[in-house]
Amino acid sequence: PDLDVFGQGSLFQRINTTATAAGEARLADWLRRPASSGVLEARQGAVRELRDQLDFRMRLTIQGALASRTKADPRRFVTWAETDSGLSAVAWARPFAWVLPPITLLLFILERVHVLDLPYFWLGVLAQLVIVGLTRKKLAASYQHVVEAQEGFARYERIFGVAEAGAFKHPHLVALQRGLQPEGSTPLSRIFSSFSRRLAFAELRQSNQLHPAINLLTLWDLHTLFALERW
């Protein structure tokens, strides 16, 4: 009546080394549902090839463990990527983010070298302060949405990199690997690496000491969050 496929001390618990919620669900589905003989033969052929690739399997497992202590769920990330971020409401401020900080800096330099008699750069600082105030809530909401949606999943570029670098001969493994980089496209690991870099810049918001000053002087949040939007 009970084959111990699932539950405490079960087969599933014993072999489950998955790193994502989707991977865990896939493994459970394989154990729960029958498969055709052709599918089983393909899986078993892939396993036979992977059996001797201990280094590859260990690198994949280690990177999965390092990427997230919890099972990252890509569905929330995909939902974020495919829905409106709400940044369109503050798109009017983007040109100011590029123009105002350099002008303010130039006015400051000119005043320092006594080309200008009055500190006109304070007008630029005041204008930037107004823009920060008008865009603050929308940018904060957008940032929080990104953080909650990615929840570690976007940092899986190293896992994708390991899979992309694997040397396979079995058609099933070759097909899986090809799915990570459709012909003529950018490797998936590089795409996620680009996201991680942009997110790292946006995470300056976590510094309560540096962020207010840098954001005021450069309109940092507008640059970083719209960079994530472009991604």
PDB file of C-alpha atoms in Angstrom:
ATOM      1  CA  PRO A   1       0.000   0.000   0.000  1.00  0.00           C
ATOM      2  CA  ASP A   2       2.919   2.387   0.494  1.00  0.00           C
ATOM      3  CA  LEU A   3       6.034   2.240  -1.693  1.00  0.00           C
ATOM      4  CA  ASP A   4       7.586   5.218   0.129  1.00  0.00           C
ATOM      5  CA  VAL A   5       7.868   7.178  -3.116  1.00  0.00           C
ATOM      6  CA  PHE A   6       6.908  10.389  -1.295  1.00  0.00           C
ATOM      7  CA  GLY A   7       6.931  11.494   2.329  1.00  0.00           C
ATOM      8  CA  GLN A   8       9.377  11.255   5.209  1.00  0.00           C
ATOM      9  CA  GLY A   9      12.324   8.984   4.394  1.00  0.00           C
ATOM     10  CA  SER A  10      10.986   8.428   0.864  1.00  0.00           C
ATOM     11  CA  LEU A  11      12.671   7.771  -2.466  1.00  0.00           C
ATOM     12  CA  PHE A  12      11.819  11.328  -3.526  1.00  0.00           C
ATOM     13  CA  GLN A  13      13.427  12.793  -0.433  1.00  0.00           C
ATOM     14  CA  ARG A  14      16.501  10.631  -0.972  1.00  0.00           C
ATOM     15  CA  ILE A  15      17.189  11.607  -4.598  1.00  0.00           C
ATOM     16  CA  ASN A  16      15.885  15.179  -4.615  1.00  0.00           C
ATOM     17  CA  THR A  17      18.922  17.417  -5.151  1.00  0.00           C
ATOM     18  CA  THR A  18      17.015  19.931  -7.294  1.00  0.00           C
ATOM     19  CA  ALA A  19      17.730  23.632  -6.878  1.00  0.00           C
ATOM     20  CA  THR A  20      14.489  25.202  -8.151  1.00  0.00           C
ATOM     21  CA  ALA A  21      10.795  24.799  -7.431  1.00  0.00           C
ATOM     22  CA  ALA A  22      10.258  23.918 -11.088  1.00  0.00           C
ATOM     23  CA  GLY A  23      12.948  21.231 -10.950  1.00  0.00           C
ATOM     24  CA  GLU A  24      11.448  19.742  -7.801  1.00  0.00           C
ATOM     25  CA  ALA A  25       8.001  19.662  -9.398  1.00  0.00           C
ATOM     26  CA  ARG A  26       9.422  18.024 -12.528  1.00  0.00           C
ATOM     27  CA  LEU A  27      11.130  15.278 -10.528  1.00  0.00           C
ATOM     28  CA  ALA A  28       7.948  14.608  -8.557  1.00  0.00           C
ATOM     29  CA  ASP A  29       5.958  14.450 -11.784  1.00  0.00           C
ATOM     30  CA  TRP A  30       8.391  11.899 -13.262  1.00  0.00           C
ATOM     31  CA  LEU A  31       7.970   9.675 -10.198  1.00  0.00           C
ATOM     32  CA  ARG A  32       4.186  10.107 -10.144  1.00  0.00           C
ATOM     33  CA  ARG A  33       3.310   9.525 -13.810  1.00  0.00           C
ATOM     34  CA  PRO A  34       4.166   6.721 -16.251  1.00  0.00           C
ATOM     35  CA  ALA A  35       6.225   7.516 -19.347  1.00  0.00           C
ATOM     36  CA  SER A  36       6.410   5.885 -22.764  1.00  0.00           C
ATOM     37  CA  SER A  37       9.204   3.434 -23.514  1.00  0.00           C
ATOM     38  CA  GLY A  38      10.784   5.915 -25.935  1.00  0.00           C
ATOM     39  CA  VAL A  39      10.943   8.642 -23.266  1.00  0.00           C
ATOM     40  CA  LEU A  40      12.356   6.193 -20.721  1.00  0.00           C
ATOM     41  CA  GLU A  41      15.040   5.023 -23.134  1.00  0.00           C
ATOM     42  CA  ALA A  42      16.040   8.630 -23.851  1.00  0.00           C
ATOM     43  CA  ARG A  43      16.315   9.425 -20.145  1.00  0.00           C
ATOM     44  CA  GLN A  44      18.257   6.257 -19.405  1.00  0.00           C
ATOM     45  CA  GLY A  45      20.644   6.926 -22.284  1.00  0.00           C
ATOM     46  CA  ALA A  46      21.260  10.426 -20.949  1.00  0.00           C
ATOM     47  CA  VAL A  47      21.855   9.026 -17.467  1.00  0.00           C
ATOM     48  CA  ARG A  48      24.396   6.530 -18.779  1.00  0.00           C
ATOM     49  CA  GLU A  49      26.364   9.374 -20.357  1.00  0.00           C
ATOM     50  CA  LEU A  50      26.126  11.554 -17.246  1.00  0.00           C
ATOM     51  CA  ARG A  51      27.130   8.650 -14.988  1.00  0.00           C
ATOM     52  CA  ASP A  52      30.792   9.092 -15.880  1.00  0.00           C
ATOM     53  CA  GLN A  53      30.702  12.898 -15.779  1.00  0.00           C
ATOM     54  CA  LEU A  54      31.144  13.256 -12.029  1.00  0.00           C
ATOM     55  CA  ASP A  55      32.854  16.662 -12.217  1.00  0.00           C
ATOM     56  CA  PHE A  56      30.058  18.091 -14.345  1.00  0.00           C
ATOM     57  CA  ARG A  57      27.345  16.768 -12.040  1.00  0.00           C
ATOM     58  CA  MET A  58      29.105  18.042  -8.935  1.00  0.00           C
ATOM     59  CA  ARG A  59      29.622  21.521 -10.426  1.00  0.00           C
ATOM     60  CA  LEU A  60      25.945  21.677 -11.347  1.00  0.00           C
ATOM     61  CA  THR A  61      24.851  20.550  -7.883  1.00  0.00           C
ATOM     62  CA  ILE A  62      27.221  22.910  -6.077  1.00  0.00           C
ATOM     63  CA  GLN A  63      26.158  25.932  -8.124  1.00  0.00           C
ATOM     64  CA  GLY A  64      22.531  25.072  -7.441  1.00  0.00           C
ATOM     65  CA  ALA A  65      23.192  24.919  -3.710  1.00  0.00           C
ATOM     66  CA  LEU A  66      25.107  28.212  -3.757  1.00  0.00           C
ATOM     67  CA  ALA A  67      22.515  30.079  -5.810  1.00  0.00           C
ATOM     68  CA  SER A  68      19.680  29.760  -3.364  1.00  0.00           C
ATOM     69  CA  ARG A  69      19.001  28.193  -0.004  1.00  0.00           C
ATOM     70  CA  THR A  70      15.345  27.932  -0.966  1.00  0.00           C
ATOM     71  CA  LYS A  71      13.726  26.571  -4.107  1.00  0.00           C
ATOM     72  CA  ALA A  72      13.699  29.549  -6.457  1.00  0.00           C
ATOM     73  CA  ASP A  73      10.491  29.746  -8.482  1.00  0.00           C
ATOM     74  CA  PRO A  74      10.904  31.166 -12.005  1.00  0.00           C
ATOM     75  CA  ARG A  75       7.173  31.817 -12.443  1.00  0.00           C
ATOM     76  CA  ARG A  76       7.258  35.006 -10.366  1.00  0.00           C
ATOM     77  CA  PHE A  77      10.300  36.193 -12.262  1.00  0.00           C
ATOM     78  CA  VAL A  78       8.651  35.534 -15.617  1.00  0.00           C
ATOM     79  CA  THR A  79       5.515  37.348 -14.446  1.00  0.00           C
ATOM     80  CA  TRP A  80       7.622  40.393 -13.534  1.00  0.00           C
ATOM     81  CA  ALA A  81       9.426  40.301 -16.890  1.00  0.00           C
ATOM     82  CA  GLU A  82       6.189  40.116 -18.863  1.00  0.00           C
ATOM     83  CA  THR A  83       4.058  42.673 -17.017  1.00  0.00           C
ATOM     84  CA  ASP A  84       4.078  46.460 -16.835  1.00  0.00           C
ATOM     85  CA  SER A  85       6.497  47.713 -14.202  1.00  0.00           C
ATOM     86  CA  GLY A  86       4.668  51.005 -13.718  1.00  0.00           C
ATOM     87  CA  LEU A  87       7.763  53.011 -14.631  1.00  0.00           C
ATOM     88  CA  SER A  88       5.974  54.606 -17.560  1.00  0.00           C
ATOM     89  CA  ALA A  89       4.420  56.995 -15.033  1.00  0.00           C
ATOM     90  CA  VAL A  90       7.848  58.504 -14.336  1.00  0.00           C
ATOM     91  CA  ALA A  91       9.322  58.180 -17.826  1.00  0.00           C
ATOM     92  CA  TRP A  92       9.167  61.982 -18.112  1.00  0.00           C
ATOM     93  CA  ALA A  93      12.062  62.168 -15.617  1.00  0.00           C
ATOM     94  CA  ARG A  94      14.512  60.085 -17.657  1.00  0.00           C
ATOM     95  CA  PRO A  95      15.873  62.972 -19.786  1.00  0.00           C
ATOM     96  CA  PHE A  96      16.462  64.985 -16.614  1.00  0.00           C
ATOM     97  CA  ALA A  97      18.466  62.083 -15.161  1.00  0.00           C
ATOM     98  CA  TRP A  98      20.921  62.393 -18.041  1.00  0.00           C
ATOM     99  CA  VAL A  99      21.019  66.197 -18.324  1.00  0.00           C
ATOM    100  CA  LEU A 100      20.703  67.672 -14.830  1.00  0.00           C
ATOM    101  CA  PRO A 101      23.598  65.973 -12.946  1.00  0.00           C
ATOM    102  CA  PRO A 102      26.254  66.979 -15.534  1.00  0.00           C
ATOM    103  CA  ILE A 103      24.932  70.544 -15.638  1.00  0.00           C
ATOM    104  CA  THR A 104      24.935  70.741 -11.846  1.00  0.00           C
ATOM    105  CA  LEU A 105      28.490  69.412 -11.723  1.00  0.00           C
ATOM    106  CA  LEU A 106      29.602  71.886 -14.387  1.00  0.00           C
ATOM    107  CA  LEU A 107      28.055  74.797 -12.487  1.00  0.00           C
ATOM    108  CA  PHE A 108      29.812  73.627  -9.329  1.00  0.00           C
ATOM    109  CA  ILE A 109      33.200  73.500 -11.087  1.00  0.00           C
ATOM    110  CA  LEU A 110      32.702  76.904 -12.671  1.00  0.00           C
ATOM    111  CA  GLU A 111      31.868  78.395  -9.288  1.00  0.00           C
ATOM    112  CA  ARG A 112      34.912  76.717  -7.695  1.00  0.00           C
ATOM    113  CA  VAL A 113      37.273  78.167 -10.303  1.00  0.00           C
ATOM    114  CA  HIS A 114      35.592  81.577  -9.936  1.00  0.00           C
ATOM    115  CA  VAL A 115      34.170  81.719 -13.444  1.00  0.00           C
ATOM    116  CA  LEU A 116      30.768  82.217 -11.831  1.00  0.00           C
ATOM    117  CA  ASP A 117      30.307  84.597  -8.942  1.00  0.00           C
ATOM    118  CA  LEU A 118      27.301  82.866  -7.413  1.00  0.00           C
ATOM    119  CA  PRO A 119      26.758  79.169  -6.507  1.00  0.00           C
ATOM    120  CA  TYR A 120      24.183  78.504  -9.207  1.00  0.00           C
ATOM    121  CA  PHE A 121      24.781  74.764  -8.839  1.00  0.00           C
ATOM    122  CA  TRP A 122      22.385  74.803  -5.892  1.00  0.00           C
ATOM    123  CA  LEU A 123      19.596  75.397  -8.398  1.00  0.00           C
ATOM    124  CA  GLY A 124      20.541  72.125 -10.075  1.00  0.00           C
ATOM    125  CA  VAL A 125      20.636  70.316  -6.740  1.00  0.00           C
ATOM    126  CA  LEU A 126      17.216  71.740  -5.896  1.00  0.00           C
ATOM    127  CA  ALA A 127      15.805  70.584  -9.247  1.00  0.00           C
ATOM    128  CA  GLN A 128      17.220  67.104  -8.689  1.00  0.00           C
ATOM    129  CA  LEU A 129      15.731  67.024  -5.195  1.00  0.00           C
ATOM    130  CA  VAL A 130      12.307  67.841  -6.671  1.00  0.00           C
ATOM    131  CA  ILE A 131      12.656  65.002  -9.205  1.00  0.00           C
ATOM    132  CA  VAL A 132      13.688  62.559  -6.468  1.00  0.00           C
ATOM    133  CA  GLY A 133      10.618  63.561  -4.465  1.00  0.00           C
ATOM    134  CA  LEU A 134       8.229  63.212  -7.411  1.00  0.00           C
ATOM    135  CA  THR A 135       9.538  59.806  -8.528  1.00  0.00           C
ATOM    136  CA  ARG A 136      10.406  58.247  -5.167  1.00  0.00           C
ATOM    137  CA  LYS A 137       7.271  56.163  -4.583  1.00  0.00           C
ATOM    138  CA  LYS A 138       7.061  54.725  -8.101  1.00  0.00           C
ATOM    139  CA  LEU A 139      10.740  53.798  -8.148  1.00  0.00           C
ATOM    140  CA  ALA A 140      10.581  52.238  -4.685  1.00  0.00           C
ATOM    141  CA  ALA A 141       7.584  50.112  -5.695  1.00  0.00           C
ATOM    142  CA  SER A 142       9.320  49.032  -8.899  1.00  0.00           C
ATOM    143  CA  TYR A 143      12.474  48.037  -7.033  1.00  0.00           C
ATOM    144  CA  GLN A 144      10.545  46.040  -4.449  1.00  0.00           C
ATOM    145  CA  HIS A 145       8.713  44.212  -7.215  1.00  0.00           C
ATOM    146  CA  VAL A 146      11.997  43.243  -8.879  1.00  0.00           C
ATOM    147  CA  VAL A 147      13.521  41.980  -5.628  1.00  0.00           C
ATOM    148  CA  GLU A 148      10.489  39.901  -4.702  1.00  0.00           C
ATOM    149  CA  ALA A 149      10.108  38.489  -8.210  1.00  0.00           C
ATOM    150  CA  GLN A 150      13.684  37.380  -8.789  1.00  0.00           C
ATOM    151  CA  GLU A 151      14.161  35.955  -5.254  1.00  0.00           C
ATOM    152  CA  GLY A 152      17.529  34.518  -6.177  1.00  0.00           C
ATOM    153  CA  PHE A 153      16.461  32.928  -9.439  1.00  0.00           C
ATOM    154  CA  ALA A 154      18.130  35.489 -11.673  1.00  0.00           C
ATOM    155  CA  ARG A 155      21.461  34.651 -10.039  1.00  0.00           C
ATOM    156  CA  TYR A 156      21.390  31.205 -11.631  1.00  0.00           C
ATOM    157  CA  GLU A 157      23.639  32.283 -14.472  1.00  0.00           C
ATOM    158  CA  ARG A 158      26.452  30.088 -13.115  1.00  0.00           C
ATOM    159  CA  ILE A 159      24.217  27.026 -13.318  1.00  0.00           C
ATOM    160  CA  PHE A 160      23.323  27.860 -16.901  1.00  0.00           C
ATOM    161  CA  GLY A 161      27.016  28.471 -17.593  1.00  0.00           C
ATOM    162  CA  VAL A 162      27.931  24.984 -16.329  1.00  0.00           C
ATOM    163  CA  ALA A 163      25.203  23.415 -18.465  1.00  0.00           C
ATOM    164  CA  GLU A 164      26.239  25.409 -21.544  1.00  0.00           C
ATOM    165  CA  ALA A 165      29.858  24.307 -21.165  1.00  0.00           C
ATOM    166  CA  GLY A 166      29.024  20.596 -20.909  1.00  0.00           C
ATOM    167  CA  ALA A 167      30.235  18.236 -23.650  1.00  0.00           C
ATOM    168  CA  PHE A 168      27.418  15.865 -24.626  1.00  0.00           C
ATOM    169  CA  LYS A 169      26.830  13.273 -27.302  1.00  0.00           C
ATOM    170  CA  HIS A 170      23.447  11.796 -26.401  1.00  0.00           C
ATOM    171  CA  PRO A 171      20.638  13.453 -28.452  1.00  0.00           C
ATOM    172  CA  HIS A 172      18.495  14.049 -25.356  1.00  0.00           C
ATOM    173  CA  LEU A 173      21.277  15.982 -23.572  1.00  0.00           C
ATOM    174  CA  VAL A 174      22.246  17.821 -26.747  1.00  0.00           C
ATOM    175  CA  ALA A 175      18.625  18.938 -27.195  1.00  0.00           C
ATOM    176  CA  LEU A 176      18.405  20.136 -23.586  1.00  0.00           C
ATOM    177  CA  GLN A 177      21.652  22.050 -23.951  1.00  0.00           C
ATOM    178  CA  ARG A 178      20.546  23.608 -27.232  1.00  0.00           C
ATOM    179  CA  GLY A 179      17.447  24.909 -25.458  1.00  0.00           C
ATOM    180  CA  LEU A 180      19.701  27.137 -23.346  1.00  0.00           C
ATOM    181  CA  GLN A 181      21.029  28.876 -26.435  1.00  0.00           C
ATOM    182  CA  PRO A 182      18.806  28.842 -29.527  1.00  0.00           C
ATOM    183  CA  GLU A 183      20.804  29.214 -32.707  1.00  0.00           C
ATOM    184  CA  GLY A 184      22.063  32.752 -33.229  1.00  0.00           C
ATOM    185  CA  SER A 185      21.004  33.974 -29.786  1.00  0.00           C
ATOM    186  CA  THR A 186      22.945  35.163 -26.747  1.00  0.00           C
ATOM    187  CA  PRO A 187      23.792  32.389 -24.244  1.00  0.00           C
ATOM    188  CA  LEU A 188      21.309  32.275 -21.403  1.00  0.00           C
ATOM    189  CA  SER A 189      24.056  32.568 -18.791  1.00  0.00           C
ATOM    190  CA  ARG A 190      25.193  35.857 -20.336  1.00  0.00           C
ATOM    191  CA  ILE A 191      21.628  37.188 -20.395  1.00  0.00           C
ATOM    192  CA  PHE A 192      21.165  36.461 -16.696  1.00  0.00           C
ATOM    193  CA  SER A 193      24.602  37.821 -15.882  1.00  0.00           C
ATOM    194  CA  SER A 194      23.526  41.097 -17.476  1.00  0.00           C
ATOM    195  CA  PHE A 195      20.441  41.165 -15.270  1.00  0.00           C
ATOM    196  CA  SER A 196      22.471  40.435 -12.136  1.00  0.00           C
ATOM    197  CA  ARG A 197      24.853  43.318 -12.852  1.00  0.00           C
ATOM    198  CA  ARG A 198      21.969  45.738 -13.273  1.00  0.00           C
ATOM    199  CA  LEU A 199      20.283  44.457 -10.137  1.00  0.00           C
ATOM    200  CA  ALA A 200      23.539  44.859  -8.194  1.00  0.00           C
ATOM    201  CA  PHE A 201      23.647  48.558  -9.154  1.00  0.00           C
ATOM    202  CA  ALA A 202      20.006  48.997  -8.127  1.00  0.00           C
ATOM    203  CA  GLU A 203      20.745  47.379  -4.767  1.00  0.00           C
ATOM    204  CA  LEU A 204      22.569  50.532  -3.701  1.00  0.00           C
ATOM    205  CA  ARG A 205      19.123  51.321  -2.268  1.00  0.00           C
ATOM    206  CA  GLN A 206      19.999  48.921   0.561  1.00  0.00           C
ATOM    207  CA  SER A 207      22.609  51.386   1.857  1.00  0.00           C
ATOM    208  CA  ASN A 208      20.830  53.915   4.028  1.00  0.00           C
ATOM    209  CA  GLN A 209      23.988  56.021   4.265  1.00  0.00           C
ATOM    210  CA  LEU A 210      25.253  56.143   0.676  1.00  0.00           C
ATOM    211  CA  HIS A 211      22.052  55.858  -1.323  1.00  0.00           C
ATOM    212  CA  PRO A 212      20.332  59.168  -0.416  1.00  0.00           C
ATOM    213  CA  ALA A 213      23.376  61.276  -1.304  1.00  0.00           C
ATOM    214  CA  ILE A 214      24.314  59.394  -4.489  1.00  0.00           C
ATOM    215  CA  ASN A 215      20.716  59.273  -5.658  1.00  0.00           C
ATOM    216  CA  LEU A 216      20.306  63.005  -5.120  1.00  0.00           C
ATOM    217  CA  LEU A 217      23.508  63.896  -6.973  1.00  0.00           C
ATOM    218  CA  THR A 218      23.142  61.442  -9.895  1.00  0.00           C
ATOM    219  CA  LEU A 219      19.436  60.448  -9.905  1.00  0.00           C
ATOM    220  CA  TRP A 220      20.782  56.896  -9.525  1.00  0.00           C
ATOM    221  CA  ASP A 221      17.437  55.112  -9.142  1.00  0.00           C
ATOM    222  CA  LEU A 222      16.138  56.414 -12.450  1.00  0.00           C
ATOM    223  CA  HIS A 223      19.216  55.091 -14.244  1.00  0.00           C
ATOM    224  CA  THR A 224      19.316  51.660 -12.603  1.00  0.00           C
ATOM    225  CA  LEU A 225      15.612  50.806 -12.598  1.00  0.00           C
ATOM    226  CA  PHE A 226      15.117  51.852 -16.208  1.00  0.00           C
ATOM    227  CA  ALA A 227      18.177  49.740 -17.065  1.00  0.00           C
ATOM    228  CA  LEU A 228      16.370  46.755 -15.527  1.00  0.00           C
ATOM    229  CA  GLU A 229      13.280  47.705 -17.488  1.00  0.00           C
ATOM    230  CA  ARG A 230      15.272  47.717 -20.745  1.00  0.00           C
ATOM    231  CA  TRP A 231      16.589  44.252 -19.904  1.00  0.00           C
TER     232      TRP A 231
END
